[in-house]
Tab-separated table of C-alpha atoms in Angstrom:
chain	number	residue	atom	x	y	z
A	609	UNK	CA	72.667	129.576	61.294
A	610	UNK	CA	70.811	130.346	64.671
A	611	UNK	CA	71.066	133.803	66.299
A	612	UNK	CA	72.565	133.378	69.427
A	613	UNK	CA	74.818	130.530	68.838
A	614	UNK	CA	77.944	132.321	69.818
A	615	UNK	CA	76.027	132.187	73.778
A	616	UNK	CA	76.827	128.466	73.454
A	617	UNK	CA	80.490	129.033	73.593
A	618	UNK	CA	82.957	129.962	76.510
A	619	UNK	CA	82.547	133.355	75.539
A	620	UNK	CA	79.092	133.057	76.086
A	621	UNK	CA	79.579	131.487	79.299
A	622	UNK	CA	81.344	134.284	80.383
A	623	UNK	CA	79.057	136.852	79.809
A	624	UNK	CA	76.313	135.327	81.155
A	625	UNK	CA	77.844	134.363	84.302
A	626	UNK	CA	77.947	138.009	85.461
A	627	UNK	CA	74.538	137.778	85.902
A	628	UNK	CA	74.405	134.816	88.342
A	629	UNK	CA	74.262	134.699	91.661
A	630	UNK	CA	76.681	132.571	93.390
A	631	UNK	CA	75.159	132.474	96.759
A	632	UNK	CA	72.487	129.695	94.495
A	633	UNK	CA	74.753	126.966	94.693
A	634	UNK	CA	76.432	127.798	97.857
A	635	UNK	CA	74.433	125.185	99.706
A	636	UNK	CA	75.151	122.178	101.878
A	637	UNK	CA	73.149	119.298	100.481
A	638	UNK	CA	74.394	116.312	103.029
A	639	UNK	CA	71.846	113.787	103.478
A	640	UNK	CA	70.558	114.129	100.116
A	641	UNK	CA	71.103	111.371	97.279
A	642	UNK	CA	71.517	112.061	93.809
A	643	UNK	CA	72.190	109.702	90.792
A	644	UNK	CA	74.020	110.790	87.942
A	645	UNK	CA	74.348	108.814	84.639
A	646	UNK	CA	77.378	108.721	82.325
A	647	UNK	CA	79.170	110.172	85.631
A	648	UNK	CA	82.638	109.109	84.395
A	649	UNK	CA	83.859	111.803	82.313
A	650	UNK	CA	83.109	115.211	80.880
A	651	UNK	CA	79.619	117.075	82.011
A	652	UNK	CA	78.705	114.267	84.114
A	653	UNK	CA	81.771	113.769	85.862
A	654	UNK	CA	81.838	117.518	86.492
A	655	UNK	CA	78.584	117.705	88.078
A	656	UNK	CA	79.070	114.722	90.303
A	657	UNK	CA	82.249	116.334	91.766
A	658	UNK	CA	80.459	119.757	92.375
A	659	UNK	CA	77.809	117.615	94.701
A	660	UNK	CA	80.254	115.550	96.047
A	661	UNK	CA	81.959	118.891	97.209
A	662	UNK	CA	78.195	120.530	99.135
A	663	UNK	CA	78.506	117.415	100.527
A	664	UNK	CA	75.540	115.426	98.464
A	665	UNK	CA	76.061	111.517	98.567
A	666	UNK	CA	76.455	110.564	94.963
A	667	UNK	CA	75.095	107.225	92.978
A	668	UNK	CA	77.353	107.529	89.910
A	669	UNK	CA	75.822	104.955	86.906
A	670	UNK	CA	78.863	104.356	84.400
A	671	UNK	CA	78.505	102.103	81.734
A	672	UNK	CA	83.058	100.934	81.993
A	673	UNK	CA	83.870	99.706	85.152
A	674	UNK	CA	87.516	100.856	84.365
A	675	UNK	CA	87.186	104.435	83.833
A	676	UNK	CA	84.246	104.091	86.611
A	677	UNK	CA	86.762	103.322	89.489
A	678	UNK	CA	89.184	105.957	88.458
A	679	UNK	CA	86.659	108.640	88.248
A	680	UNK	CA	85.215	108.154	91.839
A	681	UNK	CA	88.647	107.398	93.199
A	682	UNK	CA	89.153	110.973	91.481
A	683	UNK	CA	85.902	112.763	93.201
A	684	UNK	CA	86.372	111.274	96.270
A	685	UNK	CA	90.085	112.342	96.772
A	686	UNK	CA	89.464	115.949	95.612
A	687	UNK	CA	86.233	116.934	97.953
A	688	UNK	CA	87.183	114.311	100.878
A	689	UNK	CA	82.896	112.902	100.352
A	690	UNK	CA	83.479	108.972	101.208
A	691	UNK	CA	79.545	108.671	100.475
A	692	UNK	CA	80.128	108.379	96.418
A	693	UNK	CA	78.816	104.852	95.165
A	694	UNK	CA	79.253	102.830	91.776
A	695	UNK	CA	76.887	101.418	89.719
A	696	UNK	CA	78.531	99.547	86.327
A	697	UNK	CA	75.086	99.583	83.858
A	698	UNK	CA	74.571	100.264	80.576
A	699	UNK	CA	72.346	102.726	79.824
A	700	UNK	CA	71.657	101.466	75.993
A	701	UNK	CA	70.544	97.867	77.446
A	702	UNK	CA	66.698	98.168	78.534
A	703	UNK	CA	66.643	94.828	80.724
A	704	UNK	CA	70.131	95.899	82.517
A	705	UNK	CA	68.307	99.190	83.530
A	706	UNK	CA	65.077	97.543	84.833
A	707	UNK	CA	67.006	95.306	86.618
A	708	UNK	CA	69.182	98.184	88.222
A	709	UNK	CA	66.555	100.493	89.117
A	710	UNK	CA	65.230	97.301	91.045
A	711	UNK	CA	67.821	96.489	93.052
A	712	UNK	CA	68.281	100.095	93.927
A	713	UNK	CA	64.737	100.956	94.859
A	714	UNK	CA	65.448	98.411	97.710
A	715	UNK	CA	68.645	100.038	99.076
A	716	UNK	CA	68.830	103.416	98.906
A	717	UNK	CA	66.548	106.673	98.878
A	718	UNK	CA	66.779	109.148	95.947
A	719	UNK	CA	66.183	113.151	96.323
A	720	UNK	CA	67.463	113.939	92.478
A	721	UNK	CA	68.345	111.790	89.092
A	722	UNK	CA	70.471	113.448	86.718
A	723	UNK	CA	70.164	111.944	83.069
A	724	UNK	CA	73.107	112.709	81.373
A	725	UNK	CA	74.482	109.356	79.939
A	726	UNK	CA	74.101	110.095	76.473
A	727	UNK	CA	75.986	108.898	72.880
A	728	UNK	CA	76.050	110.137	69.225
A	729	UNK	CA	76.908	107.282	67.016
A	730	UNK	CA	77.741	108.557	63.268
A	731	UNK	CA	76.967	104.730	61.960
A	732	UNK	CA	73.192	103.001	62.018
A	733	UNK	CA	74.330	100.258	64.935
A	734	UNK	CA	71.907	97.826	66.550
A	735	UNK	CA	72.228	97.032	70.106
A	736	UNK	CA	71.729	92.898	71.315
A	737	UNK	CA	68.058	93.676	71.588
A	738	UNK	CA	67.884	95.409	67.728
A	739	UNK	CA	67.568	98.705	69.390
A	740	UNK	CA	69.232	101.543	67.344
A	741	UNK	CA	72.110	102.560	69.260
A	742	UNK	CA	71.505	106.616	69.622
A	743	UNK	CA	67.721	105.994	70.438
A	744	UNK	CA	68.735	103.402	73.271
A	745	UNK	CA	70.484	105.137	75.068
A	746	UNK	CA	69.346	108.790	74.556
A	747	UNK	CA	65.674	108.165	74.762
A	748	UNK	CA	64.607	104.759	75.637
A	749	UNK	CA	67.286	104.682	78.539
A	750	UNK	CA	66.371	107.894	80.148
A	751	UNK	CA	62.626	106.826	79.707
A	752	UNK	CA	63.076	103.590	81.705
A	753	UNK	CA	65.331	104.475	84.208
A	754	UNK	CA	62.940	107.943	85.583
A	755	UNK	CA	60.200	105.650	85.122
A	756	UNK	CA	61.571	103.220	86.997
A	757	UNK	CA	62.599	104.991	89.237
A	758	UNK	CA	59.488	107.534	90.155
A	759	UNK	CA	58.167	105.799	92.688
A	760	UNK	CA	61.523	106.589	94.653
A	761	UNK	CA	61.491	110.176	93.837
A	762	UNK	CA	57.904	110.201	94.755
A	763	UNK	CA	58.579	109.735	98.533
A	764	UNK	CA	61.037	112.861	99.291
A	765	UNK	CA	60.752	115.929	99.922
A	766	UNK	CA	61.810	118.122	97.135
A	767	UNK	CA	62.604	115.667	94.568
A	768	UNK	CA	64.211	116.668	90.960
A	769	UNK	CA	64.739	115.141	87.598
A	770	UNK	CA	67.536	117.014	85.334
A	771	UNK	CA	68.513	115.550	81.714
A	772	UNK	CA	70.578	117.261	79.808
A	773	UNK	CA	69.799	117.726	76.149
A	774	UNK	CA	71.263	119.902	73.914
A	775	UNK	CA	70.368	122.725	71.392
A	776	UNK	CA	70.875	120.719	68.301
A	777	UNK	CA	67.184	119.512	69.172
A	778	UNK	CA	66.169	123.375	68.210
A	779	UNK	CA	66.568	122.059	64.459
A	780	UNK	CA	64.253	118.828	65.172
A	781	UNK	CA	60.362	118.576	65.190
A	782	UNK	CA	59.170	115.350	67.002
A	783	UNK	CA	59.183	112.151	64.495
A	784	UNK	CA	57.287	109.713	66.136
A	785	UNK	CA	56.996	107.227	62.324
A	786	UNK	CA	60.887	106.399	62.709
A	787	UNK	CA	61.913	106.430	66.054
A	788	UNK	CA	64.629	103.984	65.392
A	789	UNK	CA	65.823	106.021	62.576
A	790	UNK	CA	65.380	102.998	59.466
A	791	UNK	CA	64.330	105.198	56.868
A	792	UNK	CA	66.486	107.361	54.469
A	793	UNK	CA	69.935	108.093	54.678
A	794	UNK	CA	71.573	107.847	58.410
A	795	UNK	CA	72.836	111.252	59.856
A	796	UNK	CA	73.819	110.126	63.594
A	797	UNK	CA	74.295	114.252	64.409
A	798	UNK	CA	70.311	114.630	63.305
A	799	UNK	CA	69.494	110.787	65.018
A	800	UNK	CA	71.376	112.544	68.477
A	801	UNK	CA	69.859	116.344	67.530
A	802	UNK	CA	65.665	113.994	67.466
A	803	UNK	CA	66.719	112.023	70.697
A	804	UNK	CA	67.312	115.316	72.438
A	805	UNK	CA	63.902	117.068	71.163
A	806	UNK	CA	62.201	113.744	72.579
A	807	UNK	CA	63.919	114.469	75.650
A	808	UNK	CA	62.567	117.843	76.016
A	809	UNK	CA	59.209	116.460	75.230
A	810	UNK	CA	59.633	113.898	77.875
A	811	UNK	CA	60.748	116.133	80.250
A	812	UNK	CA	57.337	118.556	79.520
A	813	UNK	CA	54.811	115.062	79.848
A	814	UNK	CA	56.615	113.819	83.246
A	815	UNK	CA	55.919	117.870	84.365
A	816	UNK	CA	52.225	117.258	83.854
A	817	UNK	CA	52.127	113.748	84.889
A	818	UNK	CA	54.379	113.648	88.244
A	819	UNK	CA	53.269	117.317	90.018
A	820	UNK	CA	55.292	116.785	93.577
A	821	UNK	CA	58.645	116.358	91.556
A	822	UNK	CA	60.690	118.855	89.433
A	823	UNK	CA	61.367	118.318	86.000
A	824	UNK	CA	64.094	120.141	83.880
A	825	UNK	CA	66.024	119.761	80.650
A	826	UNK	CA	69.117	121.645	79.850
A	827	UNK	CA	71.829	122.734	76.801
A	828	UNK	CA	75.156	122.511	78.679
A	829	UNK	CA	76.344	124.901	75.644
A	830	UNK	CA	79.247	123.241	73.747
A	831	UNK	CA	81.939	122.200	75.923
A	832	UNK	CA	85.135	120.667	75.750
A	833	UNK	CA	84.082	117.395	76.455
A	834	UNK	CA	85.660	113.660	75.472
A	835	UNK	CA	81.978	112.949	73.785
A	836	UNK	CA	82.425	116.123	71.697
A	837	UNK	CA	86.193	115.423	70.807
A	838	UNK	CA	85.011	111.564	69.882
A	839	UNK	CA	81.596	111.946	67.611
A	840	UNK	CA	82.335	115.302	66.445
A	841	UNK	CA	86.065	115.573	66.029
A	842	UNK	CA	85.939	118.263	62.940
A	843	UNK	CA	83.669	120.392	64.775
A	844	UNK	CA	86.307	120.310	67.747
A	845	UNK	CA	89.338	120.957	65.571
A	846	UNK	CA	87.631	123.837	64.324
A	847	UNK	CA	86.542	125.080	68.109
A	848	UNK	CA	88.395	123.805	69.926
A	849	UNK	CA	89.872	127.631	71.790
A	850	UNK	CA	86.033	128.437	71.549
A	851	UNK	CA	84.712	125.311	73.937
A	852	UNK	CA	83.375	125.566	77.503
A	853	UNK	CA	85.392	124.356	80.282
A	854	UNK	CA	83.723	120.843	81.571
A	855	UNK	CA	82.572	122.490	85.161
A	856	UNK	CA	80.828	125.606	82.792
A	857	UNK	CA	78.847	123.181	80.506
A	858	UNK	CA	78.015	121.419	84.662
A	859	UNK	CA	76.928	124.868	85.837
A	860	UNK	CA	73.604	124.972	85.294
A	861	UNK	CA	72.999	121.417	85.761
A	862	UNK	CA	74.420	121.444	89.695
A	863	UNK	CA	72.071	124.935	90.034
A	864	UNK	CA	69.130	123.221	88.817
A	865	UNK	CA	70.393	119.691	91.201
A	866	UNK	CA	71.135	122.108	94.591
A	867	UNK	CA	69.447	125.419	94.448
A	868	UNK	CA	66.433	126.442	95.985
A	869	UNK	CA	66.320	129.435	92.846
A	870	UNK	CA	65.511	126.526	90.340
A	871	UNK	CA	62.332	125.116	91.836
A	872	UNK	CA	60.616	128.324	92.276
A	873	UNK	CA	60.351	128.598	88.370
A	874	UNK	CA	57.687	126.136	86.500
A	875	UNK	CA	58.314	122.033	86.222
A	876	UNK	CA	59.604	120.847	82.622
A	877	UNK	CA	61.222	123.620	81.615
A	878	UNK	CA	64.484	123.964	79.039
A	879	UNK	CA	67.427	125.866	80.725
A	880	UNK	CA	70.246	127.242	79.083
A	881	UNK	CA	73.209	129.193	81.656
A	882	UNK	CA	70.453	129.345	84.257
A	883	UNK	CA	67.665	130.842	82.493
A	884	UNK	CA	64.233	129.090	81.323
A	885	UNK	CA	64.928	129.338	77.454
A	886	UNK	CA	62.364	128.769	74.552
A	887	UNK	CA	61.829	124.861	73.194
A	888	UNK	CA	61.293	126.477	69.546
A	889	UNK	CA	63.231	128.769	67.793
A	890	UNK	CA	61.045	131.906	66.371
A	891	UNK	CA	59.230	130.668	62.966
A	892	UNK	CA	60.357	127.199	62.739
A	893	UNK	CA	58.290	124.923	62.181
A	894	UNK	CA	58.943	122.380	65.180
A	895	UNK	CA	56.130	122.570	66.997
A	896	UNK	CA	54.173	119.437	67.292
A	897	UNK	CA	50.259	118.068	67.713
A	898	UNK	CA	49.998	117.112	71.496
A	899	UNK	CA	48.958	113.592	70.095
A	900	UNK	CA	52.602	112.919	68.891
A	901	UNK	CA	53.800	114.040	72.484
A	902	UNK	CA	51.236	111.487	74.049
A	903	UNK	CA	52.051	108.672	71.214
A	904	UNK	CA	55.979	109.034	72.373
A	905	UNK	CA	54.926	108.427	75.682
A	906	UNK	CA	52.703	105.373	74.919
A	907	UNK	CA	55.457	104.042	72.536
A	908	UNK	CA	58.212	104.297	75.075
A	909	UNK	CA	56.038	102.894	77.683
A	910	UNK	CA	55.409	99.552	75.060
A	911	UNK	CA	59.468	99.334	74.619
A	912	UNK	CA	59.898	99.268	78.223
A	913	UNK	CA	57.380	97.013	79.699
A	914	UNK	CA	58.803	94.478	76.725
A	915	UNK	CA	62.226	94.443	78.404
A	916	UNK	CA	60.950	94.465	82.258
A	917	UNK	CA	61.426	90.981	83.460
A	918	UNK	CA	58.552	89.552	85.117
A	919	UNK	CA	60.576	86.564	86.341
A	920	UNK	CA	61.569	86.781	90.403
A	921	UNK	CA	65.003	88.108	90.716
């Protein structure tokens, strides 16, 4: 069991709040736009509402129009911001994403994308386009909509990319031979626990590749979250008292969205209650040769130009 798991919990939370300082996040960010994926419950929700409330104009991507509606009618009542938008798109569904990031490239500006629209299926599921489930939305998705939509970023001032990951990838090494997880027995918590560690990889490759924005990756910690109660419901049984509130697992993804603290530190690295925290725990072997890193990157790359529609409109 890793040292330092207890941190992940409220508890941990807690103690390491002490240390922040809350002047970070006490900032007025009107004017600025920020998209946030899987914004209609739990961490994503929560971070949405905490712009919403500095004042931030919010582009919230949900995949169910239902839930969608009530969530913004929700931020939008409780900070008094009228500028939060709706965007119905599934983030498993490559050509719905190109299309998307298309359409909004021509209508609005973007100062900061938050990537948290994420799933843990327990079952090996296809999606229409024979795209494992957990790898379409976790991975592919998050490729092709910061690819996509880079050349937006590109053009503000102070510009950030967040995704949040989790520390289950601590227990993965990059496996670039079965990215849609065909071989062997299925285990959708080790499937979501390799989509995160691509993530962080990701997140390191944009840092090199895109200088003039900010790149970070964070471990909300484990929070009491519908996702968590739905794909791990034993785990939540068990924890349940234990879990984060949904605003703590939020916290350090609205510091590293607002404050001016989180860009002073290095692009692409992995955050955990504020801090820069190692990729790799000490002696396991999860380190990989930088030619995986670059072959994800070429791989994801292939998948996505295969679902960009070169037809007009």
């Amino acid at each position: 069991f890793l040292t330092g798991v207890s941190d992940l919990f409220r508890s941990g939370y807690e103690s390491a709040s002490k240390h922040f300082n809350p002047a970070d996040v006490e900032v007025n960010v009107a004017g600025r736009s920020f998209l946030v994926t899987g914004a209609n419950s739990g961490i994503g929700k929560a971070t949405a509402k905490e712009i919403a409330r500095r004042g931030g104009t919010v582009h919230l991507v949900c995949r169910n129009k239902e839930r969608a509606e009530v969530a913004k009618g929700e931020i939008v009542t409780e900070t008094g911001n009228q500028n939060i938008f709706l965007h119905i798109v599934d983030i498993s569904n490559p050509k719905e994403i190109w299309k998307f990031a298309e359409k909004f490239k021509n209508e609005h500006k973007l100062n900061v994308l938050v990537n948290n629209a994420g799933c843990m299926v327990n079952n090996r599921e296809l999606t229409e386009d024979g795209l494992e489930k957990n790898f379409a939305t976790n991975t592919l998705g998050t490729y092709i909509l910061t690819t996509a939509l880079l050349p937006l970023l590109e053009k503000e001032a102070d510009a950030r990319v967040i995704t949040v990951s989790s520390g289950g990838m601590l227990v993965q090494k990059l496996n670039i031979s079965d990215l849609q997880s065909g071989n062997g027995t299925f285990d959708g918590t080790m499937v979501y626990a390799q989509n995160k560690r691509q993530q962080v990889v990701l997140t390191e490759q944009w840092a090199k590749a895109h200088r003039n924005i900010h790149f970070s990756v964070m471990h909300p910690g484990w929070a009491d979250t519908p996702a968590v109660r739905s794909s791990m419901p034993d785990f939540y049984q068990k924890m349940k008292n234990t879990l984060r509130t949904e605003a703590q697992g939020a916290d350090t993804v609205v510091w590293l969205a607002v404050s001016s603290e989180a860009t002073k530190l290095p692009s692409g690295l992995f955050f955990q209650d504020r801090q820069p925290v190692p990729t790799h725990l000490p002696l396991a072997s999860t380190h990989s040769p930088p030619e995986d890193e670059e072959k994800l990157m070429e791989v994801l790359e292939e998948f996505s130009q295969k679902f960009k529609s070169t037809s007009p409109g």
